[in-house]
Amino acid sequence: MTAIAKKEEWRNTAGQKGRDEKSAQRIWGYAFVAPALIILCIFMLLPILQIFYYSLTDWNGGLQSNFIGMKNYVDIFKNPDFYTVLKNNLVILLLGVPVWTIFPLLIAMIIYEEIKGYKFFKTVYFFPSVLSIVIVGTLFKTFFGYVGPVNMMLRSMGLDNLAIEWLAEGRTSLPIIVLAVNWAGFGSAVLIYLAAMSAIDPSIHEAAALDGANWWQKSFYVTLPGIKNVVQFTIVLNVIHAFSQMFSYVLVMTNGGPGYESTVLEYFIYLKGFRAGDMGYASALSVILFVLVCVINLLQSLIGKKED
Amino acid sequence: MFRKKKLTVSKVIVYLFLIGTAISTIYPVIFMILSSFKDKIDYMKNMFGFPTVWRLNNYKAIFNSFDIRQMMFNSFYVTIAGVVISLIVTSMAAFSLTKLKYKGRNGIFSLFMFVLMVPGQALMMPIYVIMSKLGLVNTRLSVILVYVATSIAFSTYLLYQNCRDIPDEIMEAARIDGASYPGVYIRIIVPMLRPTMATLAILNFLSYWNEIVYSRLLLQKTQLHTMTLGLLTLNGKYGTNMPLLMSGLIINLIPALMIFMIFNKYLSKGIAMGSGK
């Protein structure tokens, strides 16, 4: 039997077979999605529901817990430490997002010109992306330690006044955390930008070059508009990072100290929940973090839709 | 003439910028390697130069105070198990969500996309509670499940995009020849998704290998510690003994470095793919 005839036959016996086919698709459809869905439900969705519930109780990790309504939220908004922590997140957001977005963009724009050795630079820049945050954090802690290489260099240049305990003060430790995040991640951001740039029609660039446009003009009037969506995507990702990827850096580099000077929201949750045992309070903080990130995402998708 | 000269000046600035950045990414690693062979005094006196005597004492000390073999085993165990389970469940889900029609499919897909934007760290407490109720705290399975759970949404999303591009006709033809859906999945879908799966395997390998938040929470027994967790302990215990710390970093770095050198191409492709382009 030829393939075509076979197909004909398969299609012709639609009645019974069609119903069988439908139920087979249904059964196997559910069966194939089930493992992922079950893991997702138990370890992601259930926890999300639980933080909402716990946040309304005074649960402290023990067997007993009482429903106390919005008291945890009221306590949080009355707690001055909460505002310090929130301010730290904002500092990281305001310093970090421009740096994490623009620095790799600049490099990608240069590398895009395929100057000599661009492959080497691409590889070298990407290398820190494979390192664990513990390594990155420890390296930065070492380099910016009181007797670390940075201070040694400053002292040898006679700038003793500048050789300070960099990570012992929120004023300097937060920017250094931002720097560490940039060091660890800019290489992969460069790759994302380059992938987007490779999709731009090269004839536009050629036309611009014929018109005598220089590198700045080409970059800002041709390349940048061409990758607008990806830049937007990167900004959103960076905003989310500023709220939800700082835990490990803070843990390794400063432990949130001194006091709460370098504590971020995630670390505050950890301190309240696991160190102080105040699970209800920490859950309310988690809800706040969760809502913050969701609102940012929502805003972004609204802006994205408007532009389309 | 003037134009040409200006061009070289700007070229020099661009190269200085690129090279400066390159040094900032390479130098810390060189510093790490050199420092790991110094002793404390040599490190303080001569921070930037080569070691006066190349010593292996730091490495010996680390091997003596940590059960590196056990830690390596733990790291590879949770990482590889996580990567394999993740690939199997997410490729199955992607197949189901793109190629099979059933009620509620779109709803399930939206659920996956919703989880994509959940900050994983906000769920530390409830996950800990669930794990202790299941009796899984201090088992390797607990972190494996968390790793898989936190990466399911992203991996499924990437495979979903890929799976959608596989033409339906191929599957239909196999069905006519009497293949079952599991057969279609194994013989057609998996081979066609292989490049994406390879990329995901490497990306997940690195993120599982380097993870500390959940492994720290769920693997409290020392004999279950992963390499990265051991490094955190080292950081806390010997935070002032830089040369020792540096040699610990190097030991932890080796697997990641190997992955980087062998799979650099796949890795960079994967990162670019992950941008949602």
Coordinates of C-alpha atoms in Angstrom, one line a residue:
Chain A
M1 CA 0.0 0.0 0.0
T2 CA 1.4 3.4 -0.9
A3 CA 1.7 6.1 1.8
I4 CA -0.9 8.2 0.2
A5 CA -3.4 5.4 0.1
K6 CA -2.7 4.6 3.7
K7 CA -3.3 8.2 4.7
E8 CA -6.6 8.2 2.7
E9 CA -7.7 5.1 4.5
W10 CA -6.7 6.5 7.9
R11 CA -8.7 9.6 7.2
N12 CA -11.7 7.8 5.7
T13 CA -12.4 5.6 8.7
A14 CA -13.0 8.9 10.6
G15 CA -16.0 7.9 12.7
Q16 CA -14.8 5.3 15.2
K17 CA -11.1 6.0 14.6
G18 CA -11.6 9.8 15.1
R19 CA -13.2 9.3 18.4
D20 CA -10.4 6.9 19.4
E21 CA -7.8 9.4 18.2
K22 CA -9.5 12.1 20.3
S23 CA -9.5 10.1 23.4
A24 CA -5.9 8.9 22.8
Q25 CA -4.8 12.5 22.5
R26 CA -6.6 13.4 25.7
I27 CA -5.3 10.5 27.8
W28 CA -1.7 10.9 26.6
G29 CA -1.9 14.6 26.7
Y30 CA -2.7 14.6 30.4
A31 CA -0.3 11.8 31.0
F32 CA 2.6 13.6 29.4
V33 CA 2.0 16.9 31.2
A34 CA 1.2 15.3 34.5
P35 CA 4.8 14.9 36.0
A36 CA 5.8 18.5 35.4
L37 CA 2.4 19.8 36.5
I38 CA 2.4 17.8 39.7
I39 CA 5.9 19.0 40.7
L40 CA 4.9 22.5 39.8
C41 CA 1.7 22.3 41.9
I42 CA 3.3 20.8 45.0
F43 CA 6.5 22.9 45.0
M44 CA 5.5 26.2 43.4
L45 CA 1.7 26.8 43.5
L46 CA 1.0 25.2 46.9
P47 CA 3.8 27.3 48.5
I48 CA 2.4 30.5 46.9
L49 CA -1.0 29.8 48.4
Q50 CA 0.6 28.9 51.7
I51 CA 2.5 32.2 52.1
F52 CA -0.8 34.0 51.6
Y53 CA -2.4 31.9 54.4
Y54 CA 0.6 32.0 56.8
S55 CA 0.9 35.8 56.4
L56 CA -2.5 36.1 58.2
T57 CA -1.4 34.0 61.2
D58 CA 1.1 34.4 64.0
W59 CA 2.7 31.0 63.2
N60 CA 6.2 30.7 64.6
G61 CA 7.3 27.4 63.2
G62 CA 5.7 25.4 66.0
L63 CA 2.5 23.4 66.1
Q64 CA 0.2 26.2 67.1
S65 CA -0.9 29.2 65.1
N66 CA -3.7 31.7 65.4
F67 CA -5.4 33.7 62.7
I68 CA -4.6 37.3 63.3
G69 CA -5.8 39.0 60.2
M70 CA -3.7 41.8 58.8
K71 CA -1.6 42.3 61.9
N72 CA 1.6 41.1 60.3
Y73 CA 1.2 43.6 57.5
V74 CA 0.4 46.4 59.9
D75 CA 3.5 45.5 61.9
I76 CA 5.7 45.5 58.8
F77 CA 4.5 48.9 57.6
K78 CA 5.2 50.3 61.1
N79 CA 8.7 48.8 61.3
P80 CA 11.4 51.3 60.4
D81 CA 13.8 48.5 59.5
F82 CA 11.4 47.5 56.7
Y83 CA 11.8 50.9 55.1
T84 CA 15.6 50.6 55.4
V85 CA 15.5 47.3 53.6
L86 CA 13.1 48.6 51.0
K87 CA 15.4 51.6 50.4
N88 CA 18.3 49.3 49.9
N89 CA 16.3 47.4 47.2
L90 CA 15.5 50.7 45.6
V91 CA 19.2 51.8 45.7
I92 CA 20.1 48.5 44.0
L93 CA 17.3 49.0 41.5
L94 CA 18.3 52.6 40.6
L95 CA 22.0 51.9 40.4
G96 CA 21.8 48.4 39.1
V97 CA 19.3 48.5 36.3
P98 CA 21.0 51.3 34.3
V99 CA 24.5 49.7 34.8
W100 CA 23.3 46.1 34.0
T101 CA 21.5 47.3 30.9
I102 CA 23.8 49.9 29.4
F103 CA 27.2 48.5 30.1
P104 CA 26.7 45.3 28.1
L105 CA 24.8 47.2 25.5
L106 CA 27.8 49.4 24.9
I107 CA 30.1 46.4 24.6
A108 CA 27.7 44.6 22.3
M109 CA 27.6 47.6 20.0
I110 CA 31.4 47.7 19.8
I111 CA 31.7 44.0 19.3
Y112 CA 28.9 44.0 16.7
E113 CA 31.3 45.9 14.4
E114 CA 33.4 42.7 14.4
I115 CA 36.6 44.5 15.2
K116 CA 39.8 42.6 15.5
G117 CA 39.7 40.0 18.3
Y118 CA 35.9 40.3 18.9
K119 CA 35.6 36.5 19.4
F120 CA 38.2 36.6 22.1
F121 CA 36.5 39.4 23.9
K122 CA 33.1 37.7 23.7
T123 CA 34.5 34.5 25.2
V124 CA 36.4 36.2 28.0
Y125 CA 33.5 38.4 29.0
F126 CA 31.2 35.5 29.1
F127 CA 33.5 33.5 31.4
P128 CA 32.3 35.0 34.8
S129 CA 28.7 33.9 33.9
V130 CA 29.6 30.3 34.7
L131 CA 31.0 31.0 38.2
S132 CA 28.9 30.4 41.2
I133 CA 27.7 33.4 43.2
V134 CA 29.8 32.2 46.1
I135 CA 32.9 32.5 44.0
V136 CA 31.9 35.9 42.6
G137 CA 30.9 37.2 46.1
T138 CA 34.1 35.8 47.8
L139 CA 36.3 37.4 45.0
F140 CA 34.7 40.8 45.5
K141 CA 34.8 40.5 49.2
T142 CA 38.5 39.7 49.0
F143 CA 39.3 42.4 46.5
F144 CA 37.4 45.1 48.4
G145 CA 38.5 43.8 51.9
Y146 CA 40.3 46.2 54.2
V147 CA 43.7 44.6 53.3
G148 CA 42.6 43.5 49.9
P149 CA 44.1 44.3 46.5
V150 CA 42.0 47.4 45.8
N151 CA 43.1 49.1 49.1
M152 CA 46.7 48.0 48.5
M153 CA 46.6 49.7 45.2
L154 CA 45.1 52.8 46.6
R155 CA 47.6 53.0 49.4
S156 CA 50.5 52.5 47.0
M157 CA 49.2 55.5 45.0
G158 CA 49.2 57.5 48.2
L159 CA 45.4 57.6 48.4
D160 CA 45.3 56.3 52.0
N161 CA 42.1 58.2 52.8
L162 CA 40.3 56.2 50.1
A163 CA 41.4 52.8 51.5
I164 CA 38.3 52.1 53.6
E165 CA 36.4 49.1 54.8
W166 CA 34.3 49.0 51.6
L167 CA 31.8 46.4 52.6
A168 CA 31.3 47.6 56.2
E169 CA 29.0 50.5 55.2
G170 CA 25.8 50.4 53.2
R171 CA 26.9 53.5 51.3
T172 CA 29.8 51.6 49.6
S173 CA 28.7 48.0 49.9
L174 CA 25.5 48.3 47.9
P175 CA 27.3 49.8 44.9
I176 CA 29.9 47.0 45.2
I177 CA 27.2 44.4 45.2
V178 CA 25.8 46.1 42.0
L179 CA 29.3 45.9 40.5
A180 CA 29.6 42.2 41.4
V181 CA 26.3 41.4 39.8
N182 CA 27.4 43.3 36.7
W183 CA 30.8 41.5 36.6
A184 CA 29.1 38.1 36.8
G185 CA 26.3 38.8 34.3
F186 CA 27.4 41.3 31.6
G187 CA 28.9 38.7 29.4
S188 CA 25.6 36.8 29.0
A189 CA 23.8 40.1 28.4
V190 CA 26.3 40.9 25.6
L191 CA 25.4 37.6 24.0
I192 CA 21.7 38.3 24.2
Y193 CA 22.1 41.7 22.6
L194 CA 24.4 40.3 19.9
A195 CA 21.8 37.6 19.1
A196 CA 19.2 40.3 18.7
M197 CA 21.5 42.5 16.6
S198 CA 22.2 39.7 14.2
A199 CA 18.6 39.7 13.2
I200 CA 18.8 43.3 12.0
D201 CA 18.8 43.6 8.2
P202 CA 22.4 44.3 7.2
S203 CA 21.3 46.4 4.2
I204 CA 20.1 49.1 6.6
H205 CA 23.6 49.3 8.1
E206 CA 25.1 49.5 4.7
A207 CA 22.8 52.2 3.6
A208 CA 23.6 54.2 6.8
A209 CA 27.3 53.7 6.1
L210 CA 26.9 54.9 2.5
D211 CA 25.3 58.0 3.9
G212 CA 28.4 58.6 6.0
A213 CA 27.0 57.8 9.4
N214 CA 29.6 57.2 12.0
W215 CA 29.6 54.6 14.7
W216 CA 27.6 56.6 17.2
Q217 CA 25.0 57.5 14.6
K218 CA 24.7 53.9 13.4
S219 CA 24.4 52.6 16.9
F220 CA 21.8 55.0 18.0
Y221 CA 19.7 55.4 14.9
V222 CA 19.9 51.9 13.4
T223 CA 21.1 49.3 16.0
L224 CA 19.3 50.5 19.0
P225 CA 15.8 50.8 17.5
G226 CA 16.4 47.4 15.9
I227 CA 16.8 45.7 19.2
K228 CA 14.3 47.8 21.2
N229 CA 12.3 44.8 22.3
V230 CA 15.3 42.9 23.6
V231 CA 16.5 46.0 25.5
Q232 CA 13.1 46.3 27.0
F233 CA 13.1 42.6 27.9
T234 CA 16.6 43.0 29.5
I235 CA 15.4 46.0 31.6
V236 CA 12.4 44.0 33.0
L237 CA 14.7 41.0 33.7
N238 CA 17.1 43.4 35.6
V239 CA 14.3 45.0 37.5
I240 CA 13.1 41.5 38.7
H241 CA 16.8 40.6 39.5
A242 CA 17.1 43.7 41.7
F243 CA 14.3 42.3 43.8
S244 CA 14.7 38.6 43.6
Q245 CA 18.3 37.6 42.9
M246 CA 20.3 39.5 45.5
F247 CA 20.0 37.0 48.4
S248 CA 23.1 35.0 47.7
Y249 CA 25.3 38.1 47.0
V250 CA 24.2 39.7 50.3
L251 CA 24.7 36.4 52.1
V252 CA 28.2 35.9 50.9
M253 CA 29.4 39.5 50.8
T254 CA 28.0 41.3 53.8
N255 CA 25.5 39.1 55.7
G256 CA 23.2 42.1 55.4
G257 CA 25.2 44.1 57.8
P258 CA 26.2 46.2 59.6
G259 CA 22.7 46.3 61.1
Y260 CA 20.3 46.3 58.1
E261 CA 22.5 48.6 56.0
S262 CA 22.9 46.1 53.2
T263 CA 19.9 43.9 53.8
V264 CA 17.5 43.4 50.9
L265 CA 14.0 42.2 51.1
E266 CA 14.7 38.5 50.4
Y267 CA 17.4 38.5 53.1
F268 CA 15.0 40.2 55.5
I269 CA 12.5 37.4 54.9
Y270 CA 15.2 34.9 55.7
L271 CA 16.3 36.7 58.8
K272 CA 12.7 37.0 60.1
G273 CA 11.6 33.5 59.1
F274 CA 14.6 31.3 59.9
R275 CA 16.7 33.3 62.3
A276 CA 13.9 34.9 64.4
G277 CA 11.4 32.1 63.7
D278 CA 8.6 34.5 63.0
M279 CA 7.2 32.6 60.0
G280 CA 3.9 34.6 59.8
Y281 CA 5.7 37.9 59.6
A282 CA 8.2 36.5 57.1
S283 CA 5.3 35.1 55.0
A284 CA 3.7 38.6 54.9
L285 CA 7.1 39.9 53.7
S286 CA 7.2 37.2 51.0
V287 CA 3.7 38.2 49.9
I288 CA 4.8 41.8 49.6
L289 CA 7.9 40.8 47.5
F290 CA 5.7 38.5 45.4
V291 CA 3.1 41.3 44.8
L292 CA 5.9 43.8 44.0
V293 CA 7.4 41.5 41.3
C294 CA 4.0 40.7 39.8
V295 CA 3.0 44.4 39.6
I296 CA 6.3 45.2 37.9
N297 CA 5.7 42.4 35.4
L298 CA 2.1 43.5 34.8
L299 CA 3.2 47.1 34.2
Q300 CA 5.8 45.9 31.7
S301 CA 3.4 43.7 29.8
L302 CA 0.9 46.7 29.7
I303 CA 3.7 49.0 28.4
G304 CA 4.7 46.3 25.9
K305 CA 1.1 46.0 24.6
K306 CA 0.7 49.7 24.3
E307 CA 3.7 50.0 22.1
D308 CA 2.7 47.2 19.7
Chain B
M1 CA 44.5 62.9 6.9
F2 CA 42.7 64.5 9.9
R3 CA 39.9 62.0 9.6
K4 CA 42.2 59.1 9.6
K5 CA 44.0 60.3 12.7
K6 CA 40.8 60.8 14.6
L7 CA 39.7 57.3 13.7
T8 CA 42.8 55.8 15.2
V9 CA 42.4 57.8 18.4
S10 CA 38.9 56.6 18.9
K11 CA 40.1 53.1 18.0
V12 CA 42.7 53.3 20.8
I13 CA 40.0 54.4 23.3
V14 CA 37.7 51.6 22.2
Y15 CA 40.5 49.0 22.6
L16 CA 41.6 50.4 25.9
F17 CA 38.0 50.0 27.1
L18 CA 37.7 46.5 25.8
I19 CA 41.0 45.3 27.1
G20 CA 40.4 47.0 30.4
T21 CA 37.2 45.1 30.8
A22 CA 38.8 41.9 29.7
I23 CA 41.5 42.3 32.3
S24 CA 38.8 42.9 34.9
T25 CA 37.3 39.5 34.1
I26 CA 40.5 37.5 33.8
Y27 CA 42.7 39.1 36.4
P28 CA 40.7 38.0 39.5
V29 CA 41.1 34.4 38.3
I30 CA 44.8 34.7 37.9
F31 CA 45.0 36.4 41.3
M32 CA 43.0 33.4 42.7
I33 CA 45.4 30.9 41.2
L34 CA 48.6 32.7 42.3
S35 CA 47.3 33.4 45.8
S36 CA 46.2 29.8 46.3
F37 CA 49.9 28.8 46.2
K38 CA 51.1 31.4 48.7
D39 CA 51.0 31.2 52.5
K40 CA 49.4 33.9 54.6
I41 CA 52.6 36.0 55.1
D42 CA 53.7 35.7 51.4
Y43 CA 50.2 36.8 50.5
M44 CA 50.3 39.9 52.7
K45 CA 53.8 40.9 51.7
N46 CA 53.5 40.3 48.0
M47 CA 49.9 40.4 47.0
F48 CA 50.3 40.9 43.3
G49 CA 53.4 39.0 42.4
F50 CA 54.2 35.3 41.9
P51 CA 54.5 33.2 45.0
T52 CA 58.1 33.2 46.4
V53 CA 57.7 29.5 47.0
W54 CA 55.0 27.5 45.2
R55 CA 53.2 25.7 48.1
L56 CA 50.5 23.1 48.0
N57 CA 49.7 23.5 51.7
N58 CA 46.4 25.2 51.1
Y59 CA 45.1 22.5 48.9
K60 CA 46.3 19.9 51.4
A61 CA 44.6 21.7 54.2
I62 CA 41.3 21.8 52.3
F63 CA 41.5 18.1 51.4
N64 CA 42.2 17.4 55.1
S65 CA 39.4 19.5 56.6
F66 CA 36.7 18.7 54.0
D67 CA 35.6 15.4 52.6
I68 CA 36.0 16.7 49.1
R69 CA 35.2 13.3 47.6
Q70 CA 31.9 13.1 49.4
M71 CA 31.1 16.7 48.4
M72 CA 31.9 16.1 44.8
F73 CA 29.7 13.1 44.9
N74 CA 26.8 15.1 46.4
S75 CA 27.2 17.9 43.9
F76 CA 27.3 15.6 40.9
Y77 CA 24.4 13.5 42.4
V78 CA 21.9 16.4 42.8
T79 CA 23.0 18.2 39.7
I80 CA 22.9 15.3 37.3
A81 CA 19.7 13.8 38.8
G82 CA 18.1 17.3 38.6
V83 CA 19.2 17.9 35.0
V84 CA 17.9 14.5 33.8
I85 CA 14.6 14.7 35.6
S86 CA 14.1 18.2 34.5
L87 CA 14.8 17.3 30.8
I88 CA 12.4 14.4 30.9
V89 CA 9.4 16.1 32.5
T90 CA 9.8 19.4 30.6
S91 CA 10.2 17.8 27.2
M92 CA 7.2 15.6 27.9
A93 CA 5.2 18.6 29.0
A94 CA 6.3 20.6 25.9
F95 CA 5.2 17.7 23.7
S96 CA 1.8 17.5 25.4
L97 CA 1.2 21.3 25.3
T98 CA 2.0 21.7 21.6
K99 CA 1.1 18.5 19.8
L100 CA -1.8 16.9 21.7
K101 CA -5.3 18.4 21.9
Y102 CA -7.3 18.2 25.1
K103 CA -9.5 20.2 27.4
G104 CA -7.7 22.7 29.7
R105 CA -4.4 22.7 27.7
N106 CA -4.3 26.5 27.4
G107 CA -5.1 26.8 31.1
I108 CA -2.2 24.6 32.0
F109 CA 0.1 26.5 29.7
S110 CA -0.9 29.8 31.3
L111 CA -0.1 28.3 34.7
F112 CA 3.4 27.5 33.5
M113 CA 3.8 31.0 32.3
F114 CA 2.6 32.4 35.6
V115 CA 5.2 30.4 37.5
L116 CA 7.8 31.9 35.2
M117 CA 7.7 35.2 37.1
V118 CA 7.5 33.8 40.7
P119 CA 10.6 34.9 42.7
G120 CA 11.8 31.5 43.9
Q121 CA 13.4 32.9 47.1
A122 CA 10.0 34.2 48.4
L123 CA 8.9 30.6 48.8
M124 CA 11.7 29.4 51.1
M125 CA 9.5 28.9 54.1
P126 CA 6.6 27.0 52.7
I127 CA 8.9 24.8 50.7
Y128 CA 10.8 24.0 53.9
V129 CA 7.5 23.2 55.6
I130 CA 6.3 21.0 52.8
M131 CA 9.7 19.2 52.6
S132 CA 9.6 18.5 56.4
K133 CA 6.0 17.2 56.2
L134 CA 7.1 14.9 53.4
G135 CA 10.1 13.8 55.5
L136 CA 12.5 15.0 52.8
V137 CA 14.6 17.5 54.8
N138 CA 18.2 16.3 54.8
T139 CA 17.7 14.1 51.7
R140 CA 19.2 14.8 48.3
L141 CA 15.8 14.3 46.8
S142 CA 14.5 17.5 48.4
V143 CA 16.9 19.8 46.6
I144 CA 16.6 17.8 43.3
L145 CA 12.8 18.4 43.4
V146 CA 13.2 22.1 44.2
Y147 CA 15.7 22.6 41.4
V148 CA 13.5 20.8 39.0
A149 CA 10.4 22.8 40.2
T150 CA 12.1 26.2 40.0
S151 CA 13.4 25.6 36.5
I152 CA 10.4 23.8 35.0
A153 CA 8.6 26.9 33.8
F154 CA 11.6 28.3 31.9
S155 CA 12.7 25.0 30.4
T156 CA 9.2 24.1 29.3
Y157 CA 8.8 27.5 27.7
L158 CA 12.0 27.1 25.7
L159 CA 11.1 23.6 24.6
Y160 CA 7.5 24.7 23.9
Q161 CA 8.7 27.3 21.4
N162 CA 10.9 24.6 19.7
C163 CA 8.3 21.9 19.7
R164 CA 5.7 24.1 18.1
D165 CA 8.0 24.4 15.0
I166 CA 8.0 20.6 14.4
P167 CA 5.5 20.0 11.6
D168 CA 2.4 18.1 12.5
E169 CA 2.7 16.0 9.4
I170 CA 5.7 14.1 10.7
M171 CA 3.7 13.0 13.7
E172 CA 0.6 12.2 11.7
A173 CA 2.6 10.0 9.3
A174 CA 4.0 8.1 12.3
R175 CA 0.5 7.7 13.7
I176 CA -0.7 6.2 10.4
D177 CA 2.1 3.7 10.5
G178 CA 0.7 2.7 13.9
A179 CA 3.1 4.4 16.3
S180 CA 1.6 5.2 19.7
Y181 CA 2.0 8.6 21.3
P182 CA 4.8 7.5 23.6
G183 CA 6.5 6.1 20.5
V184 CA 6.1 9.4 18.7
Y185 CA 7.6 11.2 21.7
I186 CA 10.6 9.0 21.9
R187 CA 11.3 8.4 18.2
I188 CA 10.4 11.8 16.8
I189 CA 10.0 14.6 19.3
V190 CA 13.1 13.9 21.5
P191 CA 15.5 13.6 18.6
M192 CA 14.2 16.8 17.1
L193 CA 14.4 18.7 20.4
R194 CA 17.9 17.5 21.1
P195 CA 19.9 20.7 20.4
T196 CA 17.6 22.7 22.7
M197 CA 17.7 19.9 25.3
A198 CA 21.5 20.0 25.2
T199 CA 21.6 23.7 25.8
L200 CA 19.1 23.4 28.7
A201 CA 21.1 20.6 30.2
I202 CA 24.2 22.8 30.3
L203 CA 22.4 25.9 31.6
N204 CA 20.6 23.8 34.3
F205 CA 23.8 22.0 35.2
L206 CA 25.5 25.3 36.0
S207 CA 22.7 26.8 37.9
Y208 CA 22.1 23.6 40.0
W209 CA 25.8 23.2 40.6
N210 CA 26.2 26.7 41.8
E211 CA 22.9 27.0 43.8
I212 CA 23.2 27.7 47.5
V213 CA 19.9 29.1 48.9
Y214 CA 17.9 25.9 48.9
S215 CA 20.8 23.5 49.4
R216 CA 21.8 25.4 52.5
L217 CA 18.2 25.3 53.7
L218 CA 17.5 21.6 53.0
L219 CA 20.9 19.9 53.3
Q220 CA 21.9 20.7 56.8
K221 CA 23.9 17.5 57.5
T222 CA 27.6 18.0 56.7
Q223 CA 27.8 14.7 54.8
L224 CA 25.1 15.9 52.4
H225 CA 26.9 19.2 51.6
T226 CA 27.6 20.1 48.0
M227 CA 30.9 21.6 46.9
T228 CA 29.4 25.1 46.6
L229 CA 27.9 24.8 50.1
G230 CA 31.3 23.7 51.4
L231 CA 32.8 26.8 49.9
L232 CA 30.3 28.9 51.9
T233 CA 31.4 27.1 55.1
L234 CA 35.0 27.8 54.1
N235 CA 34.1 31.4 53.5
G236 CA 32.6 31.7 57.0
K237 CA 35.2 29.7 58.8
Y238 CA 38.4 30.9 57.2
G239 CA 37.2 34.3 55.8
T240 CA 40.5 35.9 56.8
N241 CA 42.8 33.3 55.4
M242 CA 42.7 34.4 51.8
P243 CA 45.2 32.0 50.3
L244 CA 43.2 29.0 51.8
L245 CA 39.9 30.6 50.6
M246 CA 41.3 31.0 47.1
S247 CA 42.4 27.4 46.8
G248 CA 38.9 26.4 47.8
L249 CA 37.5 28.6 45.1
I250 CA 39.7 27.0 42.5
I251 CA 38.6 23.5 43.5
N252 CA 35.0 24.6 43.1
L253 CA 35.8 26.4 39.9
I254 CA 37.2 23.4 38.0
P255 CA 33.9 21.6 37.0
A256 CA 32.3 24.9 35.9
L257 CA 35.4 25.8 34.0
M258 CA 35.4 22.5 32.2
I259 CA 31.8 22.9 31.2
F260 CA 32.6 26.4 30.0
M261 CA 35.5 25.2 27.8
I262 CA 33.8 22.2 26.3
F263 CA 30.3 23.6 25.8
N264 CA 31.0 27.3 25.3
K265 CA 29.2 27.3 21.9
Y266 CA 26.1 25.6 23.2
L267 CA 26.1 27.8 26.3
S268 CA 26.3 31.1 24.4
K269 CA 23.6 29.9 22.0
G270 CA 21.4 28.9 24.9
I271 CA 21.7 32.3 26.7
A272 CA 20.8 34.0 23.5
M273 CA 17.8 31.7 23.0
G274 CA 16.7 32.3 26.5
S275 CA 16.2 35.9 25.7
G276 CA 12.9 35.1 24.2
K277 CA 14.0 36.0 20.8

